[in-house]
Short mmCIF file of N, CA and C in Angstrom, two decimals:
data_model
loop_
_atom_site.label_atom_id
_atom_site.label_comp_id
_atom_site.label_asym_id
_atom_site.label_seq_id
_atom_site.Cartn_x
_atom_site.Cartn_y
_atom_site.Cartn_z
N UNK A 1 -12.53 -27.05 15.25
CA UNK A 1 -12.39 -25.61 15.70
C UNK A 1 -12.03 -24.29 14.41
N UNK A 2 -12.95 -23.33 14.76
CA UNK A 2 -12.60 -22.48 13.62
C UNK A 2 -11.32 -21.83 13.68
N UNK A 3 -10.87 -21.47 12.40
CA UNK A 3 -9.34 -20.68 12.30
C UNK A 3 -9.42 -19.62 13.16
N UNK A 4 -10.54 -18.71 13.23
CA UNK A 4 -10.43 -17.46 14.13
C UNK A 4 -10.30 -17.89 15.66
N UNK A 5 -10.83 -19.05 16.11
CA UNK A 5 -10.75 -19.43 17.42
C UNK A 5 -9.36 -19.93 17.74
N UNK A 6 -8.63 -20.61 16.75
CA UNK A 6 -7.27 -21.05 16.93
C UNK A 6 -6.41 -19.82 16.99
N UNK A 7 -6.74 -18.70 16.18
CA UNK A 7 -5.85 -17.39 16.37
C UNK A 7 -5.92 -16.94 17.69
N UNK A 8 -7.33 -16.88 18.32
CA UNK A 8 -7.52 -16.30 19.58
C UNK A 8 -6.71 -16.90 20.56
N UNK A 9 -6.83 -18.43 20.69
CA UNK A 9 -5.99 -19.23 21.20
C UNK A 9 -4.63 -18.77 21.55
N UNK A 10 -4.00 -18.41 20.17
CA UNK A 10 -2.60 -18.04 20.13
C UNK A 10 -2.31 -16.66 20.62
N UNK A 11 -3.47 -15.94 20.91
CA UNK A 11 -3.32 -14.54 21.51
C UNK A 11 -3.60 -13.45 20.32
N UNK A 12 -4.09 -13.85 19.20
CA UNK A 12 -4.41 -12.75 18.19
C UNK A 12 -5.78 -12.58 18.14
N UNK A 13 -6.10 -11.28 17.80
CA UNK A 13 -7.26 -10.82 17.57
C UNK A 13 -7.38 -10.90 16.11
N UNK A 14 -8.60 -11.49 15.58
CA UNK A 14 -8.80 -11.52 14.07
C UNK A 14 -9.34 -10.17 13.59
N UNK A 15 -8.61 -9.46 12.80
CA UNK A 15 -8.80 -8.29 12.42
C UNK A 15 -9.80 -8.15 11.28
N UNK A 16 -10.17 -6.91 11.05
CA UNK A 16 -11.03 -6.59 9.77
C UNK A 16 -10.00 -6.49 8.56
N UNK A 17 -10.28 -7.09 7.27
CA UNK A 17 -9.52 -6.91 6.22
C UNK A 17 -9.10 -5.60 6.06
N UNK A 18 -7.73 -5.45 6.01
CA UNK A 18 -7.12 -3.97 5.58
C UNK A 18 -7.41 -3.31 4.44
N UNK A 19 -7.75 -2.12 4.35
CA UNK A 19 -8.17 -1.35 3.38
C UNK A 19 -6.94 -1.18 2.37
N UNK A 20 -7.11 -1.03 1.00
CA UNK A 20 -5.82 -0.86 0.25
C UNK A 20 -5.47 0.58 0.38
N UNK A 21 -4.09 0.79 0.28
CA UNK A 21 -3.66 2.25 0.55
C UNK A 21 -3.54 3.06 -0.69
N UNK A 22 -3.77 2.50 -1.81
CA UNK A 22 -3.74 3.19 -3.25
C UNK A 22 -4.91 2.44 -4.16
N UNK A 23 -4.46 2.53 -5.31
CA UNK A 23 -5.57 2.04 -6.36
C UNK A 23 -5.25 0.72 -6.73
N UNK A 24 -5.60 -0.29 -5.79
CA UNK A 24 -5.24 -1.74 -5.99
C UNK A 24 -6.34 -2.34 -5.08
N UNK A 25 -6.46 -3.62 -5.21
CA UNK A 25 -7.38 -4.56 -4.20
C UNK A 25 -6.19 -5.21 -3.22
N UNK A 26 -6.74 -5.58 -2.14
CA UNK A 26 -5.89 -6.36 -1.27
C UNK A 26 -5.88 -7.89 -1.55
N UNK A 27 -6.96 -8.28 -2.27
CA UNK A 27 -7.04 -9.86 -2.42
C UNK A 27 -7.88 -9.83 -3.83
N UNK A 28 -7.42 -10.88 -4.62
CA UNK A 28 -8.33 -11.40 -5.90
C UNK A 28 -8.33 -12.74 -5.87
N UNK A 29 -9.55 -13.19 -6.24
CA UNK A 29 -9.63 -14.69 -6.43
C UNK A 29 -10.01 -14.90 -7.98
N UNK A 30 -9.25 -15.64 -8.68
CA UNK A 30 -9.14 -16.05 -10.07
C UNK A 30 -9.31 -17.55 -9.95
N UNK A 31 -10.57 -18.06 -10.36
CA UNK A 31 -10.70 -19.52 -10.45
C UNK A 31 -10.70 -19.95 -8.83
N UNK A 32 -9.76 -21.13 -8.86
CA UNK A 32 -9.63 -21.40 -7.33
C UNK A 32 -8.58 -20.74 -6.72
N UNK A 33 -7.65 -20.07 -7.23
CA UNK A 33 -6.53 -19.29 -6.87
C UNK A 33 -6.89 -18.09 -5.95
N UNK A 34 -6.31 -17.75 -4.93
CA UNK A 34 -6.45 -16.40 -4.28
C UNK A 34 -5.04 -15.73 -4.18
N UNK A 35 -5.05 -14.59 -4.67
CA UNK A 35 -3.88 -13.84 -4.66
C UNK A 35 -3.90 -12.70 -3.72
N UNK A 36 -2.79 -12.36 -2.78
CA UNK A 36 -3.12 -11.19 -1.84
C UNK A 36 -2.02 -10.24 -2.37
N UNK A 37 -2.37 -9.00 -2.07
CA UNK A 37 -1.35 -8.00 -2.21
C UNK A 37 -0.21 -8.08 -0.81
N UNK A 38 0.64 -7.49 -1.06
CA UNK A 38 1.64 -7.56 0.13
C UNK A 38 1.00 -7.07 1.40
N UNK A 39 1.21 -7.72 2.53
CA UNK A 39 0.88 -6.96 3.79
C UNK A 39 1.85 -7.04 4.87
N UNK A 40 1.67 -6.20 5.92
CA UNK A 40 2.75 -6.28 6.83
C UNK A 40 1.91 -6.33 8.24
N UNK A 41 2.74 -5.90 9.36
CA UNK A 41 2.31 -6.14 10.66
C UNK A 41 1.53 -4.77 11.03
N UNK A 42 0.45 -4.57 10.38
CA UNK A 42 -0.27 -3.44 10.72
C UNK A 42 -1.51 -3.87 11.74
N UNK A 43 -1.77 -3.14 12.58
CA UNK A 43 -2.72 -3.06 13.47
C UNK A 43 -3.58 -1.71 13.55
N UNK A 44 -4.92 -1.87 13.33
CA UNK A 44 -5.83 -0.65 13.10
C UNK A 44 -5.22 0.44 12.41
N UNK A 45 -4.62 0.02 11.11
CA UNK A 45 -4.20 0.94 10.13
C UNK A 45 -2.90 1.42 10.26
N UNK A 46 -2.14 1.14 11.42
CA UNK A 46 -0.74 1.56 11.73
C UNK A 46 0.14 0.51 11.87
N UNK A 47 1.44 0.52 11.45
CA UNK A 47 2.38 -0.38 11.92
C UNK A 47 2.60 -0.86 13.11
N UNK A 48 2.60 -1.82 13.53
CA UNK A 48 2.82 -2.30 14.94
C UNK A 48 4.19 -2.14 15.30
N UNK A 49 5.08 -2.23 14.36
CA UNK A 49 6.63 -2.06 14.66
C UNK A 49 7.18 -1.71 13.29
N UNK A 50 8.27 -0.85 13.51
CA UNK A 50 8.98 -0.30 12.42
C UNK A 50 10.53 -0.30 12.69
N UNK A 51 11.25 -0.48 11.30
CA UNK A 51 12.65 -0.37 11.54
C UNK A 51 13.25 -1.67 10.67
N UNK A 52 14.65 -1.59 10.66
CA UNK A 52 15.55 -2.57 9.72
C UNK A 52 15.54 -3.64 10.84
N UNK A 53 15.70 -4.95 10.21
CA UNK A 53 15.90 -6.15 11.18
C UNK A 53 17.22 -6.17 11.08
N UNK A 54 17.82 -6.28 12.37
CA UNK A 54 19.44 -6.63 12.50
C UNK A 54 19.94 -5.18 13.09
N UNK A 55 19.20 -4.20 12.94
CA UNK A 55 19.71 -2.95 13.70
C UNK A 55 18.57 -2.66 14.94
N UNK A 56 17.43 -1.96 14.15
CA UNK A 56 16.53 -1.52 14.99
C UNK A 56 15.30 -2.54 15.53
N UNK A 57 15.42 -3.52 14.68
CA UNK A 57 14.42 -4.89 15.10
C UNK A 57 15.23 -5.96 15.26
N UNK A 58 14.99 -6.79 16.43
CA UNK A 58 15.63 -7.86 16.51
C UNK A 58 14.95 -9.01 15.79
N UNK A 59 15.53 -10.32 15.65
CA UNK A 59 15.04 -11.27 14.92
C UNK A 59 13.72 -11.99 15.68
N UNK A 60 13.74 -11.77 16.93
CA UNK A 60 12.56 -12.24 17.55
C UNK A 60 11.36 -11.43 17.29
N UNK A 61 11.55 -10.00 17.27
CA UNK A 61 10.50 -8.97 16.96
C UNK A 61 9.94 -9.26 15.60
N UNK A 62 10.86 -9.53 14.53
CA UNK A 62 10.74 -9.50 13.26
C UNK A 62 9.62 -10.95 13.04
N UNK A 63 10.43 -11.99 13.64
CA UNK A 63 9.52 -13.25 13.55
C UNK A 63 8.23 -13.15 13.89
N UNK A 64 7.89 -12.42 15.22
CA UNK A 64 6.45 -11.95 15.50
C UNK A 64 5.79 -11.21 14.55
N UNK A 65 6.51 -10.26 13.86
CA UNK A 65 5.87 -9.29 13.01
C UNK A 65 5.47 -10.09 11.77
N UNK A 66 6.02 -10.96 11.43
CA UNK A 66 5.85 -12.03 10.29
C UNK A 66 4.51 -12.82 10.62
N UNK A 67 4.52 -13.19 11.99
CA UNK A 67 3.20 -13.93 12.52
C UNK A 67 2.08 -13.12 12.42
N UNK A 68 2.12 -11.83 12.76
CA UNK A 68 0.96 -10.88 12.84
C UNK A 68 0.65 -10.69 11.34
N UNK A 69 1.64 -10.44 10.32
CA UNK A 69 1.30 -10.34 9.02
C UNK A 69 0.43 -11.37 8.49
N UNK A 70 0.99 -12.71 8.82
CA UNK A 70 0.03 -13.86 8.40
C UNK A 70 -1.36 -13.89 8.81
N UNK A 71 -1.51 -13.29 10.04
CA UNK A 71 -2.91 -13.08 10.58
C UNK A 71 -3.84 -12.14 9.73
N UNK A 72 -2.98 -11.05 9.27
CA UNK A 72 -3.64 -10.28 8.38
C UNK A 72 -3.98 -10.57 6.85
N UNK A 73 -3.06 -11.54 6.46
CA UNK A 73 -3.19 -12.40 5.23
C UNK A 73 -4.57 -13.09 5.27
N UNK A 74 -4.70 -13.75 6.44
CA UNK A 74 -5.81 -14.71 6.47
C UNK A 74 -7.15 -13.84 6.54
N UNK A 75 -7.06 -12.64 7.17
CA UNK A 75 -8.22 -11.75 7.31
C UNK A 75 -8.55 -11.30 5.96
N UNK A 76 -7.52 -10.99 5.01
CA UNK A 76 -7.87 -10.74 3.79
C UNK A 76 -8.55 -11.75 2.96
N UNK A 77 -8.03 -12.95 3.05
CA UNK A 77 -8.54 -14.11 2.28
C UNK A 77 -9.96 -14.26 2.83
N UNK A 78 -10.30 -14.34 3.98
CA UNK A 78 -11.68 -14.27 4.80
C UNK A 78 -12.64 -13.46 3.93
N UNK A 79 -12.23 -12.10 3.78
CA UNK A 79 -13.05 -11.19 3.15
C UNK A 79 -13.44 -11.62 1.82
N UNK A 80 -12.57 -12.36 1.07
CA UNK A 80 -12.81 -12.88 -0.22
C UNK A 80 -13.73 -14.02 -0.32
N UNK A 81 -13.38 -15.06 0.48
CA UNK A 81 -14.28 -16.32 0.48
C UNK A 81 -15.02 -16.61 1.64
N UNK A 82 -14.81 -15.82 2.76
CA UNK A 82 -15.80 -16.24 4.09
C UNK A 82 -15.34 -17.20 4.84
N UNK A 83 -14.81 -18.56 4.40
CA UNK A 83 -14.59 -19.59 5.21
C UNK A 83 -13.24 -19.94 4.99
N UNK A 84 -12.46 -19.75 6.07
CA UNK A 84 -10.86 -20.11 6.10
C UNK A 84 -10.61 -21.49 6.03
N UNK A 85 -11.60 -22.39 6.57
CA UNK A 85 -11.15 -23.89 6.48
C UNK A 85 -11.37 -24.44 4.92
N UNK A 86 -11.66 -23.67 4.06
CA UNK A 86 -11.49 -23.87 2.81
C UNK A 86 -10.31 -23.49 2.08
N UNK A 87 -9.17 -23.17 2.46
CA UNK A 87 -8.05 -22.79 1.88
C UNK A 87 -6.82 -23.75 2.19
N UNK A 88 -6.00 -23.53 1.22
CA UNK A 88 -4.63 -24.20 1.27
C UNK A 88 -3.64 -23.29 0.75
N UNK A 89 -2.79 -22.86 1.63
CA UNK A 89 -1.69 -21.88 1.19
C UNK A 89 -0.75 -22.59 0.23
N UNK A 90 -0.45 -21.94 -0.76
CA UNK A 90 0.52 -22.50 -1.78
C UNK A 90 1.75 -21.93 -1.88
N UNK A 91 1.90 -20.71 -1.82
CA UNK A 91 3.17 -19.98 -1.85
C UNK A 91 3.12 -18.37 -1.17
N UNK A 92 4.28 -18.51 -0.33
CA UNK A 92 4.50 -17.17 0.23
C UNK A 92 5.76 -16.54 -0.41
N UNK A 93 5.67 -14.98 -0.63
CA UNK A 93 6.77 -14.46 -0.85
C UNK A 93 6.99 -13.20 0.17
N UNK A 94 8.12 -13.54 0.91
CA UNK A 94 8.23 -12.66 2.04
C UNK A 94 9.50 -11.73 1.74
N UNK A 95 9.29 -10.40 2.36
CA UNK A 95 10.48 -9.34 2.18
C UNK A 95 10.67 -8.98 3.59
N UNK A 96 12.17 -8.93 3.70
CA UNK A 96 12.45 -8.39 5.01
C UNK A 96 13.27 -6.97 4.95
N UNK A 97 12.98 -6.09 5.49
CA UNK A 97 13.87 -5.04 5.80
C UNK A 97 14.88 -5.18 6.58
N UNK A 98 15.98 -5.23 5.92
CA UNK A 98 17.24 -5.86 6.43
C UNK A 98 18.52 -4.56 6.55
N UNK A 99 19.15 -4.74 7.63
CA UNK A 99 20.26 -4.02 7.79
C UNK A 99 21.20 -4.67 6.77
N UNK A 100 22.38 -4.05 6.41
CA UNK A 100 23.34 -4.68 5.44
C UNK A 100 24.08 -5.73 5.93
N UNK A 101 24.08 -6.28 7.23
CA UNK A 101 24.92 -7.41 7.57
C UNK A 101 23.73 -8.51 8.09
N UNK A 102 22.60 -8.43 7.87
CA UNK A 102 21.54 -9.31 8.32
C UNK A 102 21.25 -10.33 7.30
N UNK A 103 21.31 -11.69 7.63
CA UNK A 103 21.31 -12.72 6.60
C UNK A 103 20.24 -13.78 6.99
N UNK A 104 19.56 -13.34 7.89
CA UNK A 104 18.68 -14.52 8.56
C UNK A 104 17.07 -14.27 7.99
N UNK A 105 17.14 -14.03 6.76
CA UNK A 105 15.56 -13.59 6.34
C UNK A 105 14.49 -14.74 6.44
N UNK A 106 15.26 -15.85 6.15
CA UNK A 106 14.31 -17.18 6.16
C UNK A 106 13.81 -17.32 7.56
N UNK A 107 14.74 -17.06 8.59
CA UNK A 107 14.08 -17.44 10.04
C UNK A 107 13.16 -16.29 10.35
N UNK A 108 13.18 -15.15 9.94
CA UNK A 108 12.00 -14.06 9.98
C UNK A 108 10.64 -14.78 9.45
N UNK A 109 10.73 -14.93 8.22
CA UNK A 109 9.45 -15.56 7.58
C UNK A 109 9.02 -16.55 7.96
N UNK A 110 9.80 -17.43 8.88
CA UNK A 110 9.43 -18.54 9.59
C UNK A 110 8.09 -18.36 10.38
N UNK A 111 8.16 -17.08 10.73
CA UNK A 111 6.94 -16.49 11.72
C UNK A 111 5.62 -16.72 10.96
N UNK A 112 5.55 -16.42 9.74
CA UNK A 112 4.28 -16.57 9.04
C UNK A 112 3.96 -18.24 8.68
N UNK A 113 5.10 -18.75 8.28
CA UNK A 113 5.02 -20.15 7.91
C UNK A 113 4.53 -21.04 8.94
N UNK A 114 5.11 -20.68 10.42
CA UNK A 114 4.88 -21.60 11.47
C UNK A 114 3.53 -21.37 11.75
N UNK A 115 2.95 -20.01 11.89
CA UNK A 115 1.52 -19.70 12.02
C UNK A 115 0.50 -20.31 11.06
N UNK A 116 0.73 -20.32 9.79
CA UNK A 116 -0.09 -20.94 8.81
C UNK A 116 -0.24 -22.53 9.20
N UNK A 117 0.71 -23.24 9.48
CA UNK A 117 0.88 -24.34 9.81
C UNK A 117 0.18 -24.77 11.08
N UNK A 118 0.30 -24.01 12.21
CA UNK A 118 -0.36 -24.03 13.57
C UNK A 118 -1.85 -23.93 13.26
N UNK A 119 -2.39 -23.18 12.38
CA UNK A 119 -3.89 -22.88 12.43
C UNK A 119 -4.38 -23.70 11.21
N UNK A 120 -3.64 -24.04 10.32
CA UNK A 120 -4.30 -24.67 9.04
C UNK A 120 -3.86 -26.21 8.80
N UNK A 121 -2.96 -26.69 9.68
CA UNK A 121 -2.61 -27.94 9.66
C UNK A 121 -1.62 -28.17 8.20
N UNK A 122 -1.74 -29.36 7.68
CA UNK A 122 -1.40 -29.65 6.36
C UNK A 122 -1.47 -28.69 5.20
N UNK A 123 -2.84 -28.04 5.40
CA UNK A 123 -3.16 -26.96 4.21
C UNK A 123 -2.36 -25.61 4.50
N UNK A 124 -1.72 -25.56 5.60
CA UNK A 124 -0.96 -24.36 5.81
C UNK A 124 0.58 -24.46 5.31
N UNK A 125 1.08 -25.54 4.90
CA UNK A 125 2.23 -25.91 4.34
C UNK A 125 2.34 -25.58 2.89
N UNK A 126 3.58 -24.67 2.65
CA UNK A 126 3.61 -24.01 1.36
C UNK A 126 5.04 -23.97 0.77
N UNK A 127 5.12 -23.75 -0.49
CA UNK A 127 6.62 -23.06 -1.02
C UNK A 127 6.82 -21.82 -0.51
N UNK A 128 7.98 -21.18 -0.56
CA UNK A 128 8.23 -19.94 -0.01
C UNK A 128 9.46 -19.33 -0.56
N UNK A 129 9.56 -17.91 -0.67
CA UNK A 129 10.87 -17.39 -0.60
C UNK A 129 10.98 -16.36 0.39
N UNK A 130 12.28 -16.08 0.64
CA UNK A 130 12.45 -15.04 1.87
C UNK A 130 13.52 -14.09 1.33
N UNK A 131 13.30 -12.84 1.10
CA UNK A 131 14.12 -12.05 0.38
C UNK A 131 14.43 -10.71 1.20
N UNK A 132 15.78 -10.37 1.24
CA UNK A 132 16.27 -9.32 2.16
C UNK A 132 16.16 -8.06 1.06
N UNK A 133 15.72 -7.01 1.80
CA UNK A 133 15.74 -5.66 1.00
C UNK A 133 16.21 -4.48 1.86
N UNK A 134 16.50 -3.36 1.50
CA UNK A 134 17.13 -2.37 2.28
C UNK A 134 15.77 -1.31 2.79
N UNK A 135 14.69 -1.60 2.12
CA UNK A 135 13.61 -0.50 2.67
C UNK A 135 12.25 -1.23 2.45
N UNK A 136 11.29 -1.14 3.19
CA UNK A 136 9.85 -1.35 2.89
C UNK A 136 8.93 -0.19 3.30
N UNK A 137 7.62 -0.24 2.52
CA UNK A 137 6.82 0.87 2.91
C UNK A 137 6.69 1.18 4.45
N UNK A 138 6.44 2.28 4.74
CA UNK A 138 6.37 2.54 6.08
C UNK A 138 7.43 2.12 7.06
N UNK A 139 8.24 1.90 6.57
CA UNK A 139 9.48 1.40 7.26
C UNK A 139 9.14 -0.04 8.09
N UNK A 140 8.11 -0.82 7.77
CA UNK A 140 7.85 -1.87 8.34
C UNK A 140 8.89 -2.82 8.05
N UNK A 141 9.06 -3.85 9.08
CA UNK A 141 10.05 -4.79 9.02
C UNK A 141 9.91 -6.03 8.13
N UNK A 142 8.72 -6.33 7.57
CA UNK A 142 8.22 -7.45 6.97
C UNK A 142 7.15 -7.23 6.04
N UNK A 143 7.28 -7.59 4.84
CA UNK A 143 5.97 -7.60 3.98
C UNK A 143 5.83 -8.87 3.32
N UNK A 144 4.53 -9.60 3.32
CA UNK A 144 4.46 -10.81 2.77
C UNK A 144 3.18 -10.77 1.62
N UNK A 145 3.40 -11.46 0.66
CA UNK A 145 2.33 -11.71 -0.27
C UNK A 145 2.02 -13.26 -0.39
N UNK A 146 0.79 -13.58 -0.46
CA UNK A 146 0.57 -15.04 -0.50
C UNK A 146 -0.39 -15.31 -1.87
N UNK A 147 -0.19 -16.52 -2.06
CA UNK A 147 -0.97 -17.35 -3.23
C UNK A 147 -1.66 -18.51 -2.36
N UNK A 148 -2.92 -18.58 -2.26
CA UNK A 148 -3.62 -19.79 -1.88
C UNK A 148 -4.66 -20.38 -2.70
N UNK A 149 -5.28 -21.35 -2.37
CA UNK A 149 -6.27 -22.09 -3.17
C UNK A 149 -7.65 -22.24 -2.53
N UNK A 150 -8.59 -22.31 -3.00
CA UNK A 150 -9.94 -22.88 -2.53
C UNK A 150 -9.91 -24.41 -2.64
N UNK A 151 -10.13 -25.18 -1.71
CA UNK A 151 -10.19 -26.33 -1.73
C UNK A 151 -11.70 -26.91 -1.52
N UNK A 152 -12.08 -28.15 -2.07
CA UNK A 152 -13.39 -28.72 -1.79
C UNK A 152 -13.32 -29.34 -0.41
N UNK A 153 -14.32 -29.29 0.29
CA UNK A 153 -14.35 -29.81 1.57
C UNK A 153 -14.86 -31.33 1.50
#
């Protein structure tokens, strides 16, 4: 089954790769490695949810925002290499827009990690960091960047 079909079965529309918002690229392939810029829960160019986790955004909403961010990261990678069945996720760096007393950042980023394993299986398992921050661009609750690699079939 295609990765895009698995995402559809999970209720996600596979988006076009988001356009960069400044003077950078959203994805860069170097050798077999693929590096993405940070991405968030953006739908049709606008944030699907905004606010700090632990005050304006619940843990459950932030978890779902991380899943949507993972879908956007996959669309970025697809725009670079075409075939998502050829990738292995190596590392995620996740930032969570957190209220001062919120300390469950890892549970938020689990949303992205869980989605990658659901659609990529073993190739979705990765190393990861989850960091709390006091603000993110456009007041999004989550921003994630990814390192992946192209694998031989």
